[in-house]
């Protein structure tokens, strides 16, 4: 009877989630519901699955009790609205009907076409139009008119009485009660961006749009039994039980070739070819591992997934010559390694394939493939062109109302002043706000609205490639990114049976790609950046790792990582892999990072629980660092097979839904461990350790992938530092701000020049030892001129004068002044102030039209000017304003004082335990929340010699001596040392005064 139910997926309209709707329906003994959310089908499959699951389990309970089992029949469709006006809603008769509805909506979303007032013909869909007392309906066979019981009086002499078989019960469901109706009003106000009191009634649901019992609903229509019969007949004609699958079936594309058998053969052929490339001939260990993986892949019907991923990587490496990184648990696979999907050798690192895929795994794994930030879109285009329409789409995400954002939104619809809203959003005023009745009211609404769906968005990189049209399961949106996107997230995708292909991006790959290109252009040398086995044995690279100064290198340049590398005295690949894992917040805060460092430096003092634990954890000195360590201990200590070990590992990380199944696995661990002959006390201690660690753990394969890329960056920076730092700058840096990388480029010995119209390009370029900053970094310079200036120079030669430059580029007065102030027209041989005089003389205070070609080159009159003074600090301030940093002026030289500190960073080891004074140029800071819910800060600075040092700011000192942004600071503190790494515990801290801009003083 309930043909038009809204869930909270009817964004900013519906207020009940799927679970609440089903629970309320059960309590009212309702036997059929149709979920029809507004302009989406996000919850359709979830609704069907949950209804079916509950019906099966509840029915079994009732049969055991001797009762007639209760059944709730789930149906689904879509309600279509245009400009907040209800047009009609569609109900799917069957699976084909869902596809028709989804494709109808998708077509209008993708091509941005307004929904029509009258629908086209559907083969497997019932369309319901809302009853209107002044409307004449011309209805197709599958079309009906829904009438509310409050509208029955309007049927008197209405033309619909001539089409009695077309009238059905229309009782929309949107809210649960009066409280949720008020929530609905708030959400409508937020959606319409208006005050709560100004939401038009027609844009809200009616107060009576709640679930009521079927008997009560029928009583409202008892004088019109034909309407009830029509409605029941319509419901009985629909069946979506085909969507219910007790065991998840894969929905991904089944075959890469023509069938499963040919996929298996092709994957084997490619893997064996890759095996020879990776391991050479006659490597029995690698071949045995490969055969084992291929058997599991074929058994799990995963050959197509590997082949599709291989095809993506092959396209990138072949025609496009793109560099990629395959990371995540997929790096546990030797098949992936041989297909060059990943560059991590799983045999070398003792990585278990079972961490990625095994016979008992129910949730689908996926590969994470990273490309350079500006190349990923090309790969995405390839995938969307290769696979048919409706068979490929981006994965969606569902964002929820966030705490502070809700308070702001509620405050706005209540008409509160901005200052009052700001005070309510300030967490430091929480205890004051709690006494305010207005704030208490906002908090009540906040508590109900929190975590409700707010808007649909797009996943960072997940792509679905489907065997049957994706539109059987969802309609598609068209976000600004420009690709069709499903209307549910990765969790729903997994439950439906989709494995995503993660096509991601990162700037670190851009650094590597461009550095390789620049090295070939600038030095004529070709680099095999995939020669990782050579890199990891390079003593020079390992020494730089040990010193902890890899600025610009992916994943290892942050202050925390630099400190860890120095504390570990990291000088090899395996230690870097471990460091990449223990640096993660969960591991660090649990105390395992400190335990690992202590044991790393004193391996002979490590006491292992037993021989099995020593054998499996000796690489990490008895500390479980990786997810794979949990698997190893469960397998070798407790005797579980590798598949069960991974299931247990996943369960302990909080990703297992069934408590009963988890308890069974825990019991199996103890029973199996006892069978190995271990004592009860030992088993309990091992279990305590793995259960406390599993939630923090990180995949070793993931860490190894990061470490490979770190070594590649480190190789380029070590042997080709100039080209590498230019590549870092042109790919928009990394952890630090841009000037840090410019400083690093200068440290390489490169002569770094300000932008010049006769030498610079849009980005930084390098020729020999000379690097010219690009126009992209100039604040206020328009994109048009960033591209045009170098393009015109390449076409028609160098600019010969200011006048010629203006004529050839048609530059505006304002834009020309920017370039002159920065010194970009220094080729003229004139100083900046003379050039400013000339540009005003030439262009005047109003821009002249120069859109015609001159027949003759007419020279402007010249004037004799007095000598105009220009100072270095004036230039530095111009660079600071236009670039964000001074290129040719040391930040320390801005200071009014000549004092540069009592000691330099290089002297710190001599002063451990002593109080010292230093002057440092601010680089960055990090705020950390302590266990006692207080804050402390960590700072990173450069001394006047250009060397890094780090500071620690405790809660008792920092409020008195706060950070005040970029600049130079006088620092008084005590030098402390932790595992050989020195830092300064700050006692006093002050930003130093600087010389003002002389232009500003004039």
Short mmCIF file of C-alpha atoms in Angstrom, two decimals, residues 208-617:
data_model
loop_
_atom_site.label_atom_id
_atom_site.label_comp_id
_atom_site.label_asym_id
_atom_site.label_seq_id
_atom_site.Cartn_x
_atom_site.Cartn_y
_atom_site.Cartn_z
CA UNK A 208 0.84 13.20 8.10
CA UNK A 209 3.47 11.60 5.81
CA UNK A 210 4.27 8.87 8.33
CA UNK A 211 3.95 5.11 8.30
CA UNK A 212 0.63 3.90 9.64
CA UNK A 213 -0.75 0.37 9.79
CA UNK A 214 -2.07 -1.15 6.57
CA UNK A 215 -5.47 -1.63 8.21
CA UNK A 216 -5.69 2.05 9.10
CA UNK A 217 -4.70 3.07 5.59
CA UNK A 218 -7.33 0.78 4.09
CA UNK A 219 -10.00 2.23 6.41
CA UNK A 220 -9.35 5.67 4.89
CA UNK A 221 -10.21 4.20 1.47
CA UNK A 222 -13.01 1.86 2.58
CA UNK A 223 -15.58 3.74 0.49
CA UNK A 224 -13.38 3.28 -2.57
CA UNK A 225 -12.47 -0.42 -2.53
CA UNK A 226 -11.46 -0.33 -6.20
CA UNK A 227 -8.56 2.00 -5.31
CA UNK A 228 -7.30 -0.52 -2.75
CA UNK A 229 -7.68 -3.35 -5.28
CA UNK A 230 -5.82 -1.39 -7.97
CA UNK A 231 -2.99 -0.69 -5.55
CA UNK A 232 -2.67 -4.28 -4.41
CA UNK A 233 -2.76 -5.51 -7.98
CA UNK A 234 0.09 -3.12 -8.87
CA UNK A 235 2.19 -4.29 -5.90
CA UNK A 236 1.53 -7.94 -6.71
CA UNK A 237 2.76 -7.33 -10.27
CA UNK A 238 6.20 -6.28 -8.96
CA UNK A 239 8.99 -8.54 -7.76
CA UNK A 240 12.58 -7.53 -7.07
CA UNK A 241 13.63 -10.62 -5.14
CA UNK A 242 16.14 -11.34 -7.93
CA UNK A 243 18.37 -8.75 -6.26
CA UNK A 244 18.64 -10.77 -3.10
CA UNK A 245 21.80 -12.90 -3.01
CA UNK A 246 22.57 -14.72 0.25
CA UNK A 247 26.15 -15.07 -1.07
CA UNK A 248 27.71 -12.07 -2.79
CA UNK A 249 28.27 -12.65 -6.51
CA UNK A 250 30.86 -10.64 -8.43
CA UNK A 251 29.35 -7.96 -10.65
CA UNK A 252 32.64 -6.96 -12.26
CA UNK A 253 33.33 -7.70 -15.90
CA UNK A 254 33.52 -11.49 -16.06
CA UNK A 255 36.05 -11.93 -18.86
CA UNK A 256 38.84 -9.91 -20.39
CA UNK A 257 38.95 -12.15 -23.46
CA UNK A 258 36.11 -14.33 -24.80
CA UNK A 259 35.76 -16.53 -21.72
CA UNK A 260 37.12 -17.75 -18.41
CA UNK A 261 39.35 -20.46 -19.85
CA UNK A 262 41.07 -18.12 -22.31
CA UNK A 263 41.53 -15.53 -19.52
CA UNK A 264 43.29 -18.11 -17.34
CA UNK A 265 45.57 -19.13 -20.23
CA UNK A 266 46.41 -15.53 -21.16
CA UNK A 267 47.17 -14.56 -17.56
CA UNK A 268 49.46 -17.55 -17.21
CA UNK A 269 51.28 -16.72 -20.46
CA UNK A 270 51.84 -13.09 -19.44
CA UNK A 271 52.89 -14.02 -15.90
CA UNK A 272 55.47 -16.54 -17.11
CA UNK A 273 56.91 -14.01 -19.54
CA UNK A 274 57.15 -11.50 -16.72
CA UNK A 275 58.71 -14.11 -14.42
CA UNK A 276 61.72 -14.33 -16.74
CA UNK A 277 61.99 -10.51 -16.84
CA UNK A 278 61.90 -10.24 -13.03
CA UNK A 279 63.83 -13.35 -11.95
CA UNK A 280 65.66 -14.67 -14.98
CA UNK A 281 65.42 -18.30 -16.10
CA UNK A 282 65.13 -21.39 -13.86
CA UNK A 283 64.08 -19.74 -10.59
CA UNK A 284 62.24 -22.65 -8.98
CA UNK A 285 61.15 -20.71 -5.87
CA UNK A 286 59.57 -17.92 -7.90
CA UNK A 287 57.91 -20.40 -10.29
CA UNK A 288 56.39 -22.38 -7.42
CA UNK A 289 55.01 -19.19 -5.88
CA UNK A 290 53.64 -18.08 -9.26
CA UNK A 291 51.83 -21.38 -9.85
CA UNK A 292 50.25 -21.25 -6.41
CA UNK A 293 48.93 -17.73 -6.98
CA UNK A 294 47.60 -18.55 -10.44
CA UNK A 295 45.63 -21.48 -8.98
CA UNK A 296 43.99 -19.24 -6.36
CA UNK A 297 43.30 -16.47 -8.90
CA UNK A 298 41.60 -18.96 -11.23
CA UNK A 299 39.64 -20.54 -8.35
CA UNK A 300 38.35 -17.11 -7.22
CA UNK A 301 37.61 -16.15 -10.85
CA UNK A 302 39.96 -13.18 -10.60
CA UNK A 303 41.83 -13.61 -13.88
CA UNK A 304 39.85 -10.87 -15.65
CA UNK A 305 40.52 -8.45 -12.79
CA UNK A 306 44.30 -8.99 -13.11
CA UNK A 307 44.15 -8.75 -16.91
CA UNK A 308 42.14 -5.53 -16.92
CA UNK A 309 44.61 -3.99 -14.45
CA UNK A 310 47.50 -5.23 -16.61
CA UNK A 311 45.87 -3.65 -19.67
CA UNK A 312 45.65 -0.28 -17.89
CA UNK A 313 49.31 -0.45 -16.85
CA UNK A 314 50.41 -1.65 -20.30
CA UNK A 315 48.64 1.30 -21.94
CA UNK A 316 50.31 3.72 -19.51
CA UNK A 317 53.80 2.28 -19.97
CA UNK A 318 53.50 1.69 -23.70
CA UNK A 319 51.93 4.36 -25.83
CA UNK A 320 51.99 7.02 -23.13
CA UNK A 321 55.26 6.10 -21.39
CA UNK A 322 53.69 7.06 -18.07
CA UNK A 323 55.34 6.06 -14.83
CA UNK A 324 53.12 4.38 -12.25
CA UNK A 325 53.31 2.86 -8.79
CA UNK A 326 51.24 -0.17 -7.84
CA UNK A 327 50.80 -0.22 -4.08
CA UNK A 328 48.56 -1.57 -1.35
CA UNK A 329 48.05 -5.25 -0.59
CA UNK A 330 48.28 -6.02 -4.32
CA UNK A 331 52.06 -5.76 -3.92
CA UNK A 332 51.86 -9.09 -2.03
CA UNK A 333 51.34 -10.80 -5.37
CA UNK A 334 54.15 -12.20 -7.49
CA UNK A 335 51.73 -12.31 -10.44
CA UNK A 336 51.24 -8.54 -10.07
CA UNK A 337 55.02 -8.12 -9.81
CA UNK A 338 55.61 -10.15 -12.98
CA UNK A 339 52.90 -8.20 -14.83
CA UNK A 340 54.68 -4.98 -13.72
CA UNK A 341 51.55 -3.80 -11.95
CA UNK A 342 53.80 -3.41 -8.88
CA UNK A 343 57.56 -3.03 -8.39
CA UNK A 344 57.77 -4.81 -5.03
CA UNK A 345 59.37 -8.26 -4.99
CA UNK A 346 57.16 -10.35 -2.63
CA UNK A 347 59.76 -13.12 -2.32
CA UNK A 348 62.52 -10.71 -1.33
CA UNK A 349 60.28 -9.24 1.40
CA UNK A 350 58.55 -12.50 2.39
CA UNK A 351 55.10 -11.08 1.55
CA UNK A 352 52.10 -13.40 1.71
CA UNK A 353 49.72 -13.54 -1.24
CA UNK A 354 46.98 -14.45 1.26
CA UNK A 355 47.05 -10.84 2.49
CA UNK A 356 45.64 -9.93 -0.94
CA UNK A 357 43.58 -12.95 -1.98
CA UNK A 358 42.79 -16.40 -0.62
CA UNK A 359 40.10 -19.06 -0.97
CA UNK A 360 38.11 -17.89 2.07
CA UNK A 361 38.16 -14.18 1.33
CA UNK A 362 34.61 -12.86 0.90
CA UNK A 363 35.28 -9.15 0.39
CA UNK A 364 36.94 -8.26 -2.91
CA UNK A 365 40.49 -6.87 -2.81
CA UNK A 366 41.69 -4.23 -5.24
CA UNK A 367 44.84 -2.72 -6.69
CA UNK A 368 45.85 0.87 -5.98
CA UNK A 369 47.63 2.29 -9.03
CA UNK A 370 49.21 5.74 -8.67
CA UNK A 371 50.02 7.97 -11.63
CA UNK A 372 51.42 11.48 -11.80
CA UNK A 373 48.90 14.10 -10.75
CA UNK A 374 48.62 15.51 -14.30
CA UNK A 375 48.50 12.12 -16.13
CA UNK A 376 45.76 10.30 -14.25
CA UNK A 377 42.98 11.83 -16.34
CA UNK A 378 44.47 10.35 -19.53
CA UNK A 379 44.26 6.87 -17.97
CA UNK A 380 40.70 7.52 -16.85
CA UNK A 381 39.75 8.59 -20.38
CA UNK A 382 41.26 5.37 -21.76
CA UNK A 383 39.17 3.23 -19.40
CA UNK A 384 35.93 5.08 -20.14
CA UNK A 385 36.52 4.86 -23.91
CA UNK A 386 37.45 1.16 -23.83
CA UNK A 387 34.35 -0.10 -22.02
CA UNK A 388 30.75 0.44 -23.17
CA UNK A 389 28.32 3.04 -21.89
CA UNK A 390 26.48 1.92 -18.71
CA UNK A 391 29.30 -0.58 -18.02
CA UNK A 392 31.89 1.79 -16.55
CA UNK A 393 31.51 4.48 -13.90
CA UNK A 394 33.27 6.21 -11.08
CA UNK A 395 32.57 5.10 -7.55
CA UNK A 396 30.63 7.61 -5.48
CA UNK A 397 30.90 8.76 -1.89
CA UNK A 398 28.28 9.99 0.54
CA UNK A 399 29.30 12.92 2.71
CA UNK A 400 27.43 13.52 5.95
CA UNK A 401 26.62 16.61 7.98
CA UNK A 402 29.76 17.49 9.94
CA UNK A 403 29.59 18.77 13.52
CA UNK A 404 30.65 22.40 13.15
CA UNK A 405 29.07 22.67 9.70
CA UNK A 406 25.69 21.59 11.12
CA UNK A 407 25.84 24.23 13.84
CA UNK A 408 26.56 26.89 11.22
CA UNK A 409 23.78 25.71 8.93
CA UNK A 410 21.22 25.57 11.75
CA UNK A 411 22.32 28.98 13.01
CA UNK A 412 21.80 30.48 9.55
CA UNK A 413 18.28 29.10 9.09
CA UNK A 414 17.38 30.39 12.57
CA UNK A 415 18.49 33.86 11.43
CA UNK A 416 21.32 34.25 13.94
CA UNK A 417 24.00 36.88 13.44
CA UNK A 418 27.36 35.73 12.04
CA UNK A 419 29.22 36.62 15.26
CA UNK A 420 26.79 34.53 17.31
CA UNK A 421 27.13 31.57 14.92
CA UNK A 422 30.92 31.89 15.09
CA UNK A 423 30.83 31.82 18.89
CA UNK A 424 28.64 28.69 18.83
CA UNK A 425 31.14 27.03 16.45
CA UNK A 426 34.12 27.82 18.67
CA UNK A 427 35.04 24.65 20.63
CA UNK A 428 36.85 26.73 23.28
CA UNK A 429 33.50 28.35 24.25
CA UNK A 430 31.64 25.07 24.61
CA UNK A 431 31.20 25.32 28.40
CA UNK A 432 29.86 28.90 28.08
CA UNK A 433 27.57 28.03 25.16
CA UNK A 434 25.96 25.14 27.04
CA UNK A 435 24.26 27.70 29.30
CA UNK A 436 22.73 29.48 26.31
CA UNK A 437 19.15 28.28 25.49
CA UNK A 438 19.58 29.07 21.78
CA UNK A 439 22.72 26.95 21.65
CA UNK A 440 20.92 24.16 23.53
CA UNK A 441 18.22 24.23 20.86
CA UNK A 442 20.83 24.03 18.10
CA UNK A 443 22.52 21.11 19.86
CA UNK A 444 19.23 19.19 19.98
CA UNK A 445 18.83 19.53 16.21
CA UNK A 446 22.52 18.78 15.72
CA UNK A 447 22.28 15.52 17.66
CA UNK A 448 19.49 14.27 15.37
CA UNK A 449 20.99 15.50 12.10
CA UNK A 450 24.55 14.38 12.81
CA UNK A 451 25.86 11.72 10.41
CA UNK A 452 22.81 11.97 8.13
CA UNK A 453 23.62 11.97 4.39
CA UNK A 454 24.25 15.48 3.14
CA UNK A 455 25.41 15.19 -0.46
CA UNK A 456 26.71 12.71 -2.99
CA UNK A 457 30.21 13.13 -4.31
CA UNK A 458 32.89 11.22 -6.20
CA UNK A 459 35.48 8.74 -4.89
CA UNK A 460 39.14 9.75 -5.10
CA UNK A 461 39.93 7.22 -7.81
CA UNK A 462 37.69 4.15 -7.71
CA UNK A 463 36.32 2.98 -11.07
CA UNK A 464 33.82 0.15 -11.58
CA UNK A 465 33.81 -1.97 -14.76
CA UNK A 466 30.66 -4.06 -14.90
CA UNK A 467 29.65 -7.25 -16.72
CA UNK A 468 25.98 -6.25 -16.95
CA UNK A 469 24.91 -2.60 -17.09
CA UNK A 470 25.64 -0.81 -13.81
CA UNK A 471 22.22 0.77 -14.20
CA UNK A 472 20.65 -2.45 -12.93
CA UNK A 473 21.95 -1.31 -9.53
CA UNK A 474 22.11 2.48 -9.59
CA UNK A 475 21.40 5.63 -11.50
CA UNK A 476 24.43 7.69 -12.50
CA UNK A 477 25.33 11.27 -11.63
CA UNK A 478 27.59 13.57 -13.61
CA UNK A 479 29.76 15.50 -11.13
CA UNK A 480 31.93 18.43 -12.29
CA UNK A 481 34.78 15.97 -12.94
CA UNK A 482 32.89 14.93 -16.05
CA UNK A 483 32.51 11.15 -15.72
CA UNK A 484 29.39 9.10 -14.92
CA UNK A 485 29.36 8.25 -11.21
CA UNK A 486 27.32 5.69 -9.28
CA UNK A 487 25.07 6.95 -6.50
CA UNK A 488 26.48 4.81 -3.67
CA UNK A 489 29.85 4.41 -1.98
CA UNK A 490 32.56 1.72 -1.81
CA UNK A 491 30.92 -0.09 1.13
CA UNK A 492 27.67 -0.59 -0.77
CA UNK A 493 29.66 -1.50 -3.90
CA UNK A 494 31.39 -4.26 -1.95
CA UNK A 495 28.08 -5.60 -0.62
CA UNK A 496 26.61 -5.62 -4.13
CA UNK A 497 29.69 -7.42 -5.48
CA UNK A 498 31.86 -4.81 -7.20
CA UNK A 499 35.65 -4.66 -6.94
CA UNK A 500 36.92 -1.20 -7.77
CA UNK A 501 39.96 -0.29 -9.84
CA UNK A 502 41.72 2.47 -7.92
CA UNK A 503 43.33 4.91 -10.35
CA UNK A 504 44.98 7.44 -8.06
CA UNK A 505 47.53 10.21 -8.33
CA UNK A 506 50.35 11.74 -6.34
CA UNK A 507 52.87 14.47 -6.92
CA UNK A 508 55.83 12.25 -6.01
CA UNK A 509 55.42 10.37 -9.29
CA UNK A 510 55.39 13.68 -11.14
CA UNK A 511 58.72 14.53 -9.50
CA UNK A 512 60.26 11.29 -10.74
CA UNK A 513 58.78 11.45 -14.24
CA UNK A 514 59.87 15.03 -14.90
CA UNK A 515 63.31 14.58 -13.34
CA UNK A 516 64.00 11.67 -15.72
CA UNK A 517 62.92 13.84 -18.66
CA UNK A 518 64.99 16.84 -17.54
CA UNK A 519 68.09 14.68 -17.02
CA UNK A 520 67.84 13.43 -20.60
CA UNK A 521 67.31 16.98 -21.93
CA UNK A 522 69.91 18.74 -19.77
CA UNK A 523 72.59 16.04 -19.49
CA UNK A 524 71.81 13.71 -22.37
CA UNK A 525 71.55 10.71 -20.03
CA UNK A 526 68.73 8.13 -20.04
CA UNK A 527 67.78 6.78 -16.61
CA UNK A 528 66.18 3.39 -15.97
CA UNK A 529 64.17 4.48 -12.96
CA UNK A 530 62.85 0.93 -12.49
CA UNK A 531 66.36 -0.38 -11.69
CA UNK A 532 65.41 -0.53 -8.03
CA UNK A 533 67.67 -3.48 -7.14
CA UNK A 534 70.69 -1.28 -7.90
CA UNK A 535 69.31 1.69 -5.99
CA UNK A 536 68.70 -0.16 -2.74
CA UNK A 537 72.31 -1.40 -2.61
CA UNK A 538 73.79 2.03 -3.30
CA UNK A 539 75.85 3.05 -0.23
CA UNK A 540 75.64 6.73 -1.11
CA UNK A 541 71.83 6.68 -1.05
CA UNK A 542 71.80 4.73 2.19
CA UNK A 543 74.16 7.24 3.81
CA UNK A 544 71.80 10.12 2.94
CA UNK A 545 68.94 8.12 4.44
CA UNK A 546 70.97 7.68 7.61
CA UNK A 547 71.60 11.42 7.85
CA UNK A 548 67.86 12.12 7.55
CA UNK A 549 68.03 14.98 5.03
CA UNK A 550 66.03 13.77 2.00
CA UNK A 551 64.13 17.03 1.29
CA UNK A 552 61.90 16.70 -1.77
CA UNK A 553 61.86 12.88 -1.67
CA UNK A 554 58.49 11.18 -1.54
CA UNK A 555 57.24 10.09 1.91
CA UNK A 556 60.57 10.58 3.69
CA UNK A 557 60.95 14.37 3.76
CA UNK A 558 58.53 15.34 6.54
CA UNK A 559 60.04 16.40 9.90
CA UNK A 560 58.65 13.31 11.67
CA UNK A 561 60.05 10.95 9.03
CA UNK A 562 63.44 12.72 8.95
CA UNK A 563 63.65 12.39 12.72
CA UNK A 564 62.74 8.71 12.60
CA UNK A 565 65.36 7.99 9.92
CA UNK A 566 68.03 9.63 12.07
CA UNK A 567 66.90 7.84 15.22
CA UNK A 568 67.07 4.51 13.42
CA UNK A 569 70.25 5.45 11.58
CA UNK A 570 68.34 3.97 8.64
CA UNK A 571 70.74 2.73 5.99
CA UNK A 572 68.90 -0.02 4.13
CA UNK A 573 65.69 -0.83 2.33
CA UNK A 574 64.19 -3.15 4.97
CA UNK A 575 64.61 -0.56 7.72
CA UNK A 576 62.99 2.06 5.49
CA UNK A 577 60.05 -0.29 4.87
CA UNK A 578 59.65 -0.68 8.65
CA UNK A 579 59.96 3.08 9.18
CA UNK A 580 57.22 3.69 6.61
CA UNK A 581 54.92 1.55 8.74
CA UNK A 582 55.76 2.59 12.30
CA UNK A 583 55.53 6.31 11.44
CA UNK A 584 51.74 5.93 11.18
CA UNK A 585 49.80 7.60 14.03
CA UNK A 586 48.25 4.46 15.54
CA UNK A 587 51.55 2.59 15.79
CA UNK A 588 53.42 5.63 17.10
CA UNK A 589 50.84 6.53 19.76
CA UNK A 590 50.60 2.92 20.97
CA UNK A 591 54.26 2.99 22.02
CA UNK A 592 55.33 0.42 19.42
CA UNK A 593 57.48 2.95 17.56
CA UNK A 594 59.62 3.56 20.65
CA UNK A 595 59.83 -0.18 21.38
CA UNK A 596 60.97 -0.85 17.81
CA UNK A 597 63.70 1.83 17.94
CA UNK A 598 64.98 0.53 21.30
CA UNK A 599 65.15 -3.04 20.04
CA UNK A 600 66.64 -1.98 16.71
CA UNK A 601 69.63 -0.51 18.53
CA UNK A 602 69.97 -3.42 20.98
CA UNK A 603 68.93 -6.58 19.09
CA UNK A 604 70.95 -8.84 21.39
CA UNK A 605 68.81 -7.75 24.35
CA UNK A 606 65.48 -8.67 22.75
CA UNK A 607 63.63 -11.40 24.63
CA UNK A 608 61.23 -13.39 22.45
CA UNK A 609 58.20 -15.16 23.87
CA UNK A 610 59.11 -18.41 22.18
CA UNK A 611 61.14 -19.84 19.30
CA UNK A 612 58.28 -19.47 16.77
CA UNK A 613 57.89 -15.78 17.64
CA UNK A 614 61.64 -15.29 17.26
CA UNK A 615 61.68 -17.02 13.89
CA UNK A 616 58.79 -14.97 12.50
CA UNK A 617 59.53 -11.58 14.09
#
